[in-house]
Amino acid sequence: MLSTNEWVIEIKEKLRNMTEPYSVVSHDESEHWKKHSIYKIPDTFTDQNTNAYRPRAVSFGPYYNGEDQLKPMEEHKQRALLHFLRRANKPPELFIECLEQVLQHLKDSYDPLDLCWHQDSDRFIQMMILDGCFMLEIFRWSAYNLDDYATNDPIFSDRGKIYMMPRIMLDMLLLENQLPLLLLHKLISVQTNGQQKDEEDFVNRMILKFCFPCSRAVPNVGKCLHVLDVYRKALVQKHGKKHHHSRIRIHISGGGGGGGGGSDYISWCARELSEGGISFKRSKTASLTDVSFHGRTLRLPELVVDDKTESIFLNLMAFERLHASAGNEMTSYIFFMASLIRSERDVAFLESKGILQNDLGTQKAVAELFNSLGKYLAMDPDNNNLDLVQINVSKSLHYASTKVNAYRKKAGKEFRVKVVGEYCRSPLAILSLIAGIFFVTLTTAQTLYTILPYYHRPSY
């Protein structure tokens, strides 16, 4: 514990080292934050669903390394490492030397990184090589069906593909369970003597083939940080168009509809919008940013909802929230869908339009899933209303939101005008309308006075 004088001396020394003026952001400080890409998720994120962020089959990286429930996979990692090294025909020392050159970069990717990993660099490098080679073996076996594993191997076999690979893939998409892609690039560079052209694109394509095995086209997602980042960019990429962003406030209250709020609110669920004259169709692409509204048609991309959806969505939102340059496309899309889906009837309607594919189970389960995602909203800075979120979203979502609301309000006004126009064109029509209402009221009252004495007869 420092004395007060020692603490003051230490603070003054740090201030002297801040050479930039107070109004200028330190270059070193800015570079420090840029290095982070893999984060420990704060407890405030995980209060409602801790299991959505924790691996169940395998650990990648330092955060869950050595945990008891994940230790059975360590044996399989060792076996995969031996296959990798034998196929590479390179001594382990070459891989170690290569990683030592980028050791600090790998450590800085994690925010935070426990002191034990900073102090024991040998152990950190060993973990990186073991986990990195295991990950590469999974990608390569899935993409190219490597034939140097036994046909009854627990992981690298047809049986493993059915029972283990889905669990491993989900663990690969957890924010706290990531490996820097720089690690995979370096391992491949040593293995191939630097002969592999465009290592970044090569690794990205293997990841996408593993995560989207049924997809014919593999998009070029550019420079990525880790597997979750590759997966996210593939989901939100819109080919041939630049992404513009706008500030939008999306209303996702779990209650019924309503017409309140500004023009940027989505204040009606899918069923209510349909009843108001808006038609729904599936978008032409699978990009989750491909949302548009033209005429009276709202187009949305197809979404498959299954038992992995909640965990993946929560980790994607956590990454966008914690990584400053990630963007907010996934978060805004999820909130947009949560505003449309408030009940089983909304789920059934979107299913009928080919927009939702329900592999989760009941329509009620899907509705509850999207209702629960709404609980992760940020506090609105203006009115502290938890039903509102203000975020940067793609221009397509902003445009669709404003146009849908404008049309829905216009449709409501046209309905009222139509009623007035039909029944109030002349004094005689107005009198007929009033007489009709009066007659219905009298009939209802007469019925009630007839029925009530029956239920309130005195008992003897």
PDB file of C-alpha atoms in Angstrom, residues 185-379:
ATOM      1  CA  HIS A 185      -2.602 -17.079 -39.700  1.00  0.00           C
ATOM      2  CA  LYS A 186       0.807 -17.608 -38.079  1.00  0.00           C
ATOM      3  CA  LEU A 187       0.281 -21.351 -37.601  1.00  0.00           C
ATOM      4  CA  ILE A 188      -0.678 -21.769 -41.261  1.00  0.00           C
ATOM      5  CA  SER A 189       2.245 -19.610 -42.367  1.00  0.00           C
ATOM      6  CA  VAL A 190       4.737 -21.895 -40.585  1.00  0.00           C
ATOM      7  CA  GLN A 191       2.967 -25.053 -41.743  1.00  0.00           C
ATOM      8  CA  THR A 192       3.039 -24.007 -45.415  1.00  0.00           C
ATOM      9  CA  ASN A 193       6.412 -22.198 -45.398  1.00  0.00           C
ATOM     10  CA  GLY A 194       4.524 -19.015 -46.222  1.00  0.00           C
ATOM     11  CA  GLN A 195       3.231 -20.516 -49.471  1.00  0.00           C
ATOM     12  CA  GLN A 196      -0.460 -20.152 -48.601  1.00  0.00           C
ATOM     13  CA  LYS A 197      -1.691 -17.153 -50.550  1.00  0.00           C
ATOM     14  CA  ASP A 198      -3.914 -14.691 -48.722  1.00  0.00           C
ATOM     15  CA  GLU A 199      -3.965 -16.435 -45.356  1.00  0.00           C
ATOM     16  CA  GLU A 200      -6.720 -14.155 -44.037  1.00  0.00           C
ATOM     17  CA  ASP A 201      -9.167 -15.051 -46.791  1.00  0.00           C
ATOM     18  CA  PHE A 202      -8.214 -18.734 -46.573  1.00  0.00           C
ATOM     19  CA  VAL A 203      -8.965 -18.890 -42.842  1.00  0.00           C
ATOM     20  CA  ASN A 204     -12.178 -16.892 -43.213  1.00  0.00           C
ATOM     21  CA  ARG A 205     -13.446 -19.274 -45.888  1.00  0.00           C
ATOM     22  CA  MET A 206     -12.760 -22.325 -43.731  1.00  0.00           C
ATOM     23  CA  ILE A 207     -14.635 -20.732 -40.846  1.00  0.00           C
ATOM     24  CA  LEU A 208     -17.628 -19.891 -43.030  1.00  0.00           C
ATOM     25  CA  LYS A 209     -17.756 -23.382 -44.542  1.00  0.00           C
ATOM     26  CA  PHE A 210     -17.794 -24.793 -41.017  1.00  0.00           C
ATOM     27  CA  CYS A 211     -20.456 -22.400 -39.698  1.00  0.00           C
ATOM     28  CA  PHE A 212     -22.616 -22.359 -42.851  1.00  0.00           C
ATOM     29  CA  PRO A 213     -22.126 -25.818 -44.413  1.00  0.00           C
ATOM     30  CA  CYS A 214     -25.249 -25.540 -46.601  1.00  0.00           C
ATOM     31  CA  SER A 215     -24.364 -22.154 -48.074  1.00  0.00           C
ATOM     32  CA  ARG A 216     -23.274 -22.231 -51.698  1.00  0.00           C
ATOM     33  CA  ALA A 217     -21.638 -18.823 -51.853  1.00  0.00           C
ATOM     34  CA  VAL A 218     -18.925 -17.894 -49.361  1.00  0.00           C
ATOM     35  CA  PRO A 219     -18.769 -14.099 -48.981  1.00  0.00           C
ATOM     36  CA  ASN A 220     -15.554 -12.146 -48.740  1.00  0.00           C
ATOM     37  CA  VAL A 221     -15.782 -10.662 -45.250  1.00  0.00           C
ATOM     38  CA  GLY A 222     -12.371  -8.965 -45.255  1.00  0.00           C
ATOM     39  CA  LYS A 223     -10.123  -8.532 -42.240  1.00  0.00           C
ATOM     40  CA  CYS A 224     -11.605 -10.095 -39.108  1.00  0.00           C
ATOM     41  CA  LEU A 225     -10.607 -10.454 -35.470  1.00  0.00           C
ATOM     42  CA  HIS A 226     -11.846 -13.912 -34.502  1.00  0.00           C
ATOM     43  CA  VAL A 227     -14.456 -16.558 -35.385  1.00  0.00           C
ATOM     44  CA  LEU A 228     -17.362 -14.603 -33.884  1.00  0.00           C
ATOM     45  CA  ASP A 229     -16.377 -11.552 -35.931  1.00  0.00           C
ATOM     46  CA  VAL A 230     -16.253 -13.614 -39.146  1.00  0.00           C
ATOM     47  CA  TYR A 231     -19.672 -15.078 -38.362  1.00  0.00           C
ATOM     48  CA  ARG A 232     -21.151 -11.652 -37.615  1.00  0.00           C
ATOM     49  CA  LYS A 233     -19.831 -10.037 -40.784  1.00  0.00           C
ATOM     50  CA  ALA A 234     -21.218 -12.883 -42.878  1.00  0.00           C
ATOM     51  CA  LEU A 235     -24.680 -12.347 -41.359  1.00  0.00           C
ATOM     52  CA  VAL A 236     -24.828  -8.594 -41.909  1.00  0.00           C
ATOM     53  CA  GLN A 237     -22.943  -8.280 -45.177  1.00  0.00           C
ATOM     54  CA  LYS A 238     -24.954  -6.780 -47.996  1.00  0.00           C
ATOM     55  CA  HIS A 239     -23.299  -7.354 -51.345  1.00  0.00           C
ATOM     56  CA  GLY A 240     -22.679  -4.442 -53.626  1.00  0.00           C
ATOM     57  CA  LYS A 241     -23.913  -1.721 -51.281  1.00  0.00           C
ATOM     58  CA  LYS A 242     -22.216   0.507 -48.761  1.00  0.00           C
ATOM     59  CA  HIS A 243     -23.515   0.538 -45.214  1.00  0.00           C
ATOM     60  CA  HIS A 244     -24.765   3.902 -44.030  1.00  0.00           C
ATOM     61  CA  HIS A 245     -25.935   4.413 -40.498  1.00  0.00           C
ATOM     62  CA  SER A 246     -28.545   6.590 -38.822  1.00  0.00           C
ATOM     63  CA  ARG A 247     -29.588   7.252 -35.270  1.00  0.00           C
ATOM     64  CA  ILE A 248     -32.869   5.484 -34.519  1.00  0.00           C
ATOM     65  CA  ARG A 249     -35.042   4.860 -31.489  1.00  0.00           C
ATOM     66  CA  ILE A 250     -36.871   1.559 -31.690  1.00  0.00           C
ATOM     67  CA  HIS A 251     -39.843   0.835 -29.445  1.00  0.00           C
ATOM     68  CA  ILE A 252     -40.003  -2.806 -28.433  1.00  0.00           C
ATOM     69  CA  SER A 253     -42.455  -2.828 -25.588  1.00  0.00           C
ATOM     70  CA  GLY A 254     -43.847  -6.292 -25.011  1.00  0.00           C
ATOM     71  CA  GLY A 255     -47.419  -5.031 -24.814  1.00  0.00           C
ATOM     72  CA  GLY A 256     -49.902  -4.562 -27.604  1.00  0.00           C
ATOM     73  CA  GLY A 257     -49.710  -2.013 -30.367  1.00  0.00           C
ATOM     74  CA  GLY A 258     -50.419   1.616 -30.301  1.00  0.00           C
ATOM     75  CA  GLY A 259     -49.795   4.670 -32.313  1.00  0.00           C
ATOM     76  CA  GLY A 260     -47.649   6.711 -29.963  1.00  0.00           C
ATOM     77  CA  GLY A 261     -44.078   7.762 -30.327  1.00  0.00           C
ATOM     78  CA  GLY A 262     -42.039   9.539 -32.968  1.00  0.00           C
ATOM     79  CA  SER A 263     -41.610   8.571 -36.570  1.00  0.00           C
ATOM     80  CA  ASP A 264     -38.657   6.285 -35.770  1.00  0.00           C
ATOM     81  CA  TYR A 265     -40.649   3.976 -33.493  1.00  0.00           C
ATOM     82  CA  ILE A 266     -41.835   0.531 -34.527  1.00  0.00           C
ATOM     83  CA  SER A 267     -44.990   0.610 -32.469  1.00  0.00           C
ATOM     84  CA  TRP A 268     -46.970  -2.249 -34.003  1.00  0.00           C
ATOM     85  CA  CYS A 269     -46.312  -5.971 -34.130  1.00  0.00           C
ATOM     86  CA  ALA A 270     -46.291  -7.964 -37.368  1.00  0.00           C
ATOM     87  CA  ARG A 271     -49.935  -9.043 -37.103  1.00  0.00           C
ATOM     88  CA  GLU A 272     -51.112  -5.474 -36.468  1.00  0.00           C
ATOM     89  CA  LEU A 273     -49.093  -4.162 -39.391  1.00  0.00           C
ATOM     90  CA  SER A 274     -50.636  -6.813 -41.621  1.00  0.00           C
ATOM     91  CA  GLU A 275     -54.130  -5.902 -40.477  1.00  0.00           C
ATOM     92  CA  GLY A 276     -53.263  -2.277 -41.242  1.00  0.00           C
ATOM     93  CA  GLY A 277     -52.621  -3.103 -44.891  1.00  0.00           C
ATOM     94  CA  ILE A 278     -48.879  -3.863 -44.923  1.00  0.00           C
ATOM     95  CA  SER A 279     -47.818  -7.033 -46.710  1.00  0.00           C
ATOM     96  CA  PHE A 280     -44.766  -9.073 -45.719  1.00  0.00           C
ATOM     97  CA  LYS A 281     -42.378 -10.805 -48.105  1.00  0.00           C
ATOM     98  CA  ARG A 282     -39.034 -12.538 -47.806  1.00  0.00           C
ATOM     99  CA  SER A 283     -35.964 -10.554 -48.916  1.00  0.00           C
ATOM    100  CA  LYS A 284     -33.990 -11.659 -51.929  1.00  0.00           C
ATOM    101  CA  THR A 285     -30.759 -12.105 -49.950  1.00  0.00           C
ATOM    102  CA  ALA A 286     -29.950 -13.769 -46.629  1.00  0.00           C
ATOM    103  CA  SER A 287     -28.217 -10.686 -45.193  1.00  0.00           C
ATOM    104  CA  LEU A 288     -29.880  -9.612 -41.967  1.00  0.00           C
ATOM    105  CA  THR A 289     -29.476  -5.987 -43.067  1.00  0.00           C
ATOM    106  CA  ASP A 290     -31.579  -6.616 -46.188  1.00  0.00           C
ATOM    107  CA  VAL A 291     -34.709  -4.977 -44.755  1.00  0.00           C
ATOM    108  CA  SER A 292     -36.754  -2.725 -47.019  1.00  0.00           C
ATOM    109  CA  PHE A 293     -40.186  -1.117 -47.292  1.00  0.00           C
ATOM    110  CA  HIS A 294     -41.589  -0.045 -50.654  1.00  0.00           C
ATOM    111  CA  GLY A 295     -45.198   0.665 -51.472  1.00  0.00           C
ATOM    112  CA  ARG A 296     -47.056  -1.398 -48.908  1.00  0.00           C
ATOM    113  CA  THR A 297     -44.531  -4.261 -48.735  1.00  0.00           C
ATOM    114  CA  LEU A 298     -42.069  -4.872 -45.913  1.00  0.00           C
ATOM    115  CA  ARG A 299     -39.317  -7.288 -46.961  1.00  0.00           C
ATOM    116  CA  LEU A 300     -37.357  -9.194 -44.326  1.00  0.00           C
ATOM    117  CA  PRO A 301     -34.625 -11.828 -44.659  1.00  0.00           C
ATOM    118  CA  GLU A 302     -35.380 -15.412 -43.684  1.00  0.00           C
ATOM    119  CA  LEU A 303     -34.342 -16.276 -40.133  1.00  0.00           C
ATOM    120  CA  VAL A 304     -33.927 -19.804 -38.785  1.00  0.00           C
ATOM    121  CA  VAL A 305     -34.645 -19.945 -35.053  1.00  0.00           C
ATOM    122  CA  ASP A 306     -33.368 -22.934 -33.103  1.00  0.00           C
ATOM    123  CA  ASP A 307     -31.908 -23.827 -29.709  1.00  0.00           C
ATOM    124  CA  LYS A 308     -28.641 -22.007 -30.543  1.00  0.00           C
ATOM    125  CA  THR A 309     -30.226 -18.712 -31.569  1.00  0.00           C
ATOM    126  CA  GLU A 310     -30.462 -17.118 -28.135  1.00  0.00           C
ATOM    127  CA  SER A 311     -26.848 -17.792 -27.192  1.00  0.00           C
ATOM    128  CA  ILE A 312     -25.500 -16.631 -30.563  1.00  0.00           C
ATOM    129  CA  PHE A 313     -27.606 -13.463 -30.572  1.00  0.00           C
ATOM    130  CA  LEU A 314     -26.613 -12.553 -27.019  1.00  0.00           C
ATOM    131  CA  ASN A 315     -22.906 -12.998 -27.759  1.00  0.00           C
ATOM    132  CA  LEU A 316     -23.165 -10.994 -30.984  1.00  0.00           C
ATOM    133  CA  MET A 317     -24.882  -8.157 -29.112  1.00  0.00           C
ATOM    134  CA  ALA A 318     -22.272  -8.315 -26.337  1.00  0.00           C
ATOM    135  CA  PHE A 319     -19.454  -8.075 -28.898  1.00  0.00           C
ATOM    136  CA  GLU A 320     -21.049  -5.074 -30.607  1.00  0.00           C
ATOM    137  CA  ARG A 321     -21.525  -3.387 -27.268  1.00  0.00           C
ATOM    138  CA  LEU A 322     -18.004  -4.012 -25.934  1.00  0.00           C
ATOM    139  CA  HIS A 323     -15.968  -3.545 -29.134  1.00  0.00           C
ATOM    140  CA  ALA A 324     -16.076   0.109 -30.134  1.00  0.00           C
ATOM    141  CA  SER A 325     -15.584  -0.364 -33.890  1.00  0.00           C
ATOM    142  CA  ALA A 326     -17.799  -3.422 -34.338  1.00  0.00           C
ATOM    143  CA  GLY A 327     -20.943  -1.567 -35.403  1.00  0.00           C
ATOM    144  CA  ASN A 328     -24.529  -2.244 -34.302  1.00  0.00           C
ATOM    145  CA  GLU A 329     -26.088  -4.073 -37.226  1.00  0.00           C
ATOM    146  CA  MET A 330     -26.910  -7.261 -35.333  1.00  0.00           C
ATOM    147  CA  THR A 331     -28.206  -5.422 -32.278  1.00  0.00           C
ATOM    148  CA  SER A 332     -30.485  -3.209 -34.347  1.00  0.00           C
ATOM    149  CA  TYR A 333     -31.788  -6.169 -36.367  1.00  0.00           C
ATOM    150  CA  ILE A 334     -32.579  -8.160 -33.206  1.00  0.00           C
ATOM    151  CA  PHE A 335     -34.410  -5.207 -31.671  1.00  0.00           C
ATOM    152  CA  PHE A 336     -36.285  -4.655 -34.921  1.00  0.00           C
ATOM    153  CA  MET A 337     -37.469  -8.278 -34.921  1.00  0.00           C
ATOM    154  CA  ALA A 338     -38.351  -8.089 -31.216  1.00  0.00           C
ATOM    155  CA  SER A 339     -40.656  -5.193 -32.022  1.00  0.00           C
ATOM    156  CA  LEU A 340     -42.452  -7.281 -34.653  1.00  0.00           C
ATOM    157  CA  ILE A 341     -42.731 -10.483 -32.601  1.00  0.00           C
ATOM    158  CA  ARG A 342     -44.759 -10.088 -29.417  1.00  0.00           C
ATOM    159  CA  SER A 343     -47.004 -13.138 -29.428  1.00  0.00           C
ATOM    160  CA  GLU A 344     -47.501 -16.585 -30.904  1.00  0.00           C
ATOM    161  CA  ARG A 345     -49.754 -15.080 -33.554  1.00  0.00           C
ATOM    162  CA  ASP A 346     -46.882 -12.917 -34.821  1.00  0.00           C
ATOM    163  CA  VAL A 347     -44.654 -15.994 -35.049  1.00  0.00           C
ATOM    164  CA  ALA A 348     -47.312 -17.949 -36.934  1.00  0.00           C
ATOM    165  CA  PHE A 349     -47.838 -15.047 -39.326  1.00  0.00           C
ATOM    166  CA  LEU A 350     -44.115 -14.636 -40.123  1.00  0.00           C
ATOM    167  CA  GLU A 351     -43.804 -18.402 -40.560  1.00  0.00           C
ATOM    168  CA  SER A 352     -46.613 -18.339 -43.107  1.00  0.00           C
ATOM    169  CA  LYS A 353     -44.710 -15.700 -45.078  1.00  0.00           C
ATOM    170  CA  GLY A 354     -41.475 -17.719 -45.146  1.00  0.00           C
ATOM    171  CA  ILE A 355     -39.649 -15.144 -43.016  1.00  0.00           C
ATOM    172  CA  LEU A 356     -39.300 -17.317 -39.902  1.00  0.00           C
ATOM    173  CA  GLN A 357     -38.271 -20.970 -39.902  1.00  0.00           C
ATOM    174  CA  ASN A 358     -39.099 -22.370 -36.485  1.00  0.00           C
ATOM    175  CA  ASP A 359     -36.703 -25.142 -35.469  1.00  0.00           C
ATOM    176  CA  LEU A 360     -37.018 -24.261 -31.791  1.00  0.00           C
ATOM    177  CA  GLY A 361     -40.323 -25.980 -31.096  1.00  0.00           C
ATOM    178  CA  THR A 362     -43.548 -24.185 -30.355  1.00  0.00           C
ATOM    179  CA  GLN A 363     -44.525 -20.754 -31.602  1.00  0.00           C
ATOM    180  CA  LYS A 364     -44.840 -19.718 -27.975  1.00  0.00           C
ATOM    181  CA  ALA A 365     -41.156 -20.570 -27.401  1.00  0.00           C
ATOM    182  CA  VAL A 366     -40.099 -18.339 -30.301  1.00  0.00           C
ATOM    183  CA  ALA A 367     -42.243 -15.449 -29.025  1.00  0.00           C
ATOM    184  CA  GLU A 368     -40.769 -15.836 -25.528  1.00  0.00           C
ATOM    185  CA  LEU A 369     -37.256 -15.871 -26.996  1.00  0.00           C
ATOM    186  CA  PHE A 370     -37.687 -12.501 -28.689  1.00  0.00           C
ATOM    187  CA  ASN A 371     -39.488 -11.072 -25.664  1.00  0.00           C
ATOM    188  CA  SER A 372     -36.528 -12.102 -23.498  1.00  0.00           C
ATOM    189  CA  LEU A 373     -34.044 -10.494 -25.891  1.00  0.00           C
ATOM    190  CA  GLY A 374     -35.827  -7.212 -25.225  1.00  0.00           C
ATOM    191  CA  LYS A 375     -34.668  -7.372 -21.605  1.00  0.00           C
ATOM    192  CA  TYR A 376     -31.117  -6.650 -22.717  1.00  0.00           C
ATOM    193  CA  LEU A 377     -31.947  -3.126 -23.888  1.00  0.00           C
ATOM    194  CA  ALA A 378     -29.771  -0.210 -22.876  1.00  0.00           C
ATOM    195  CA  MET A 379     -31.246   2.535 -20.713  1.00  0.00           C
TER     196      MET A 379
END
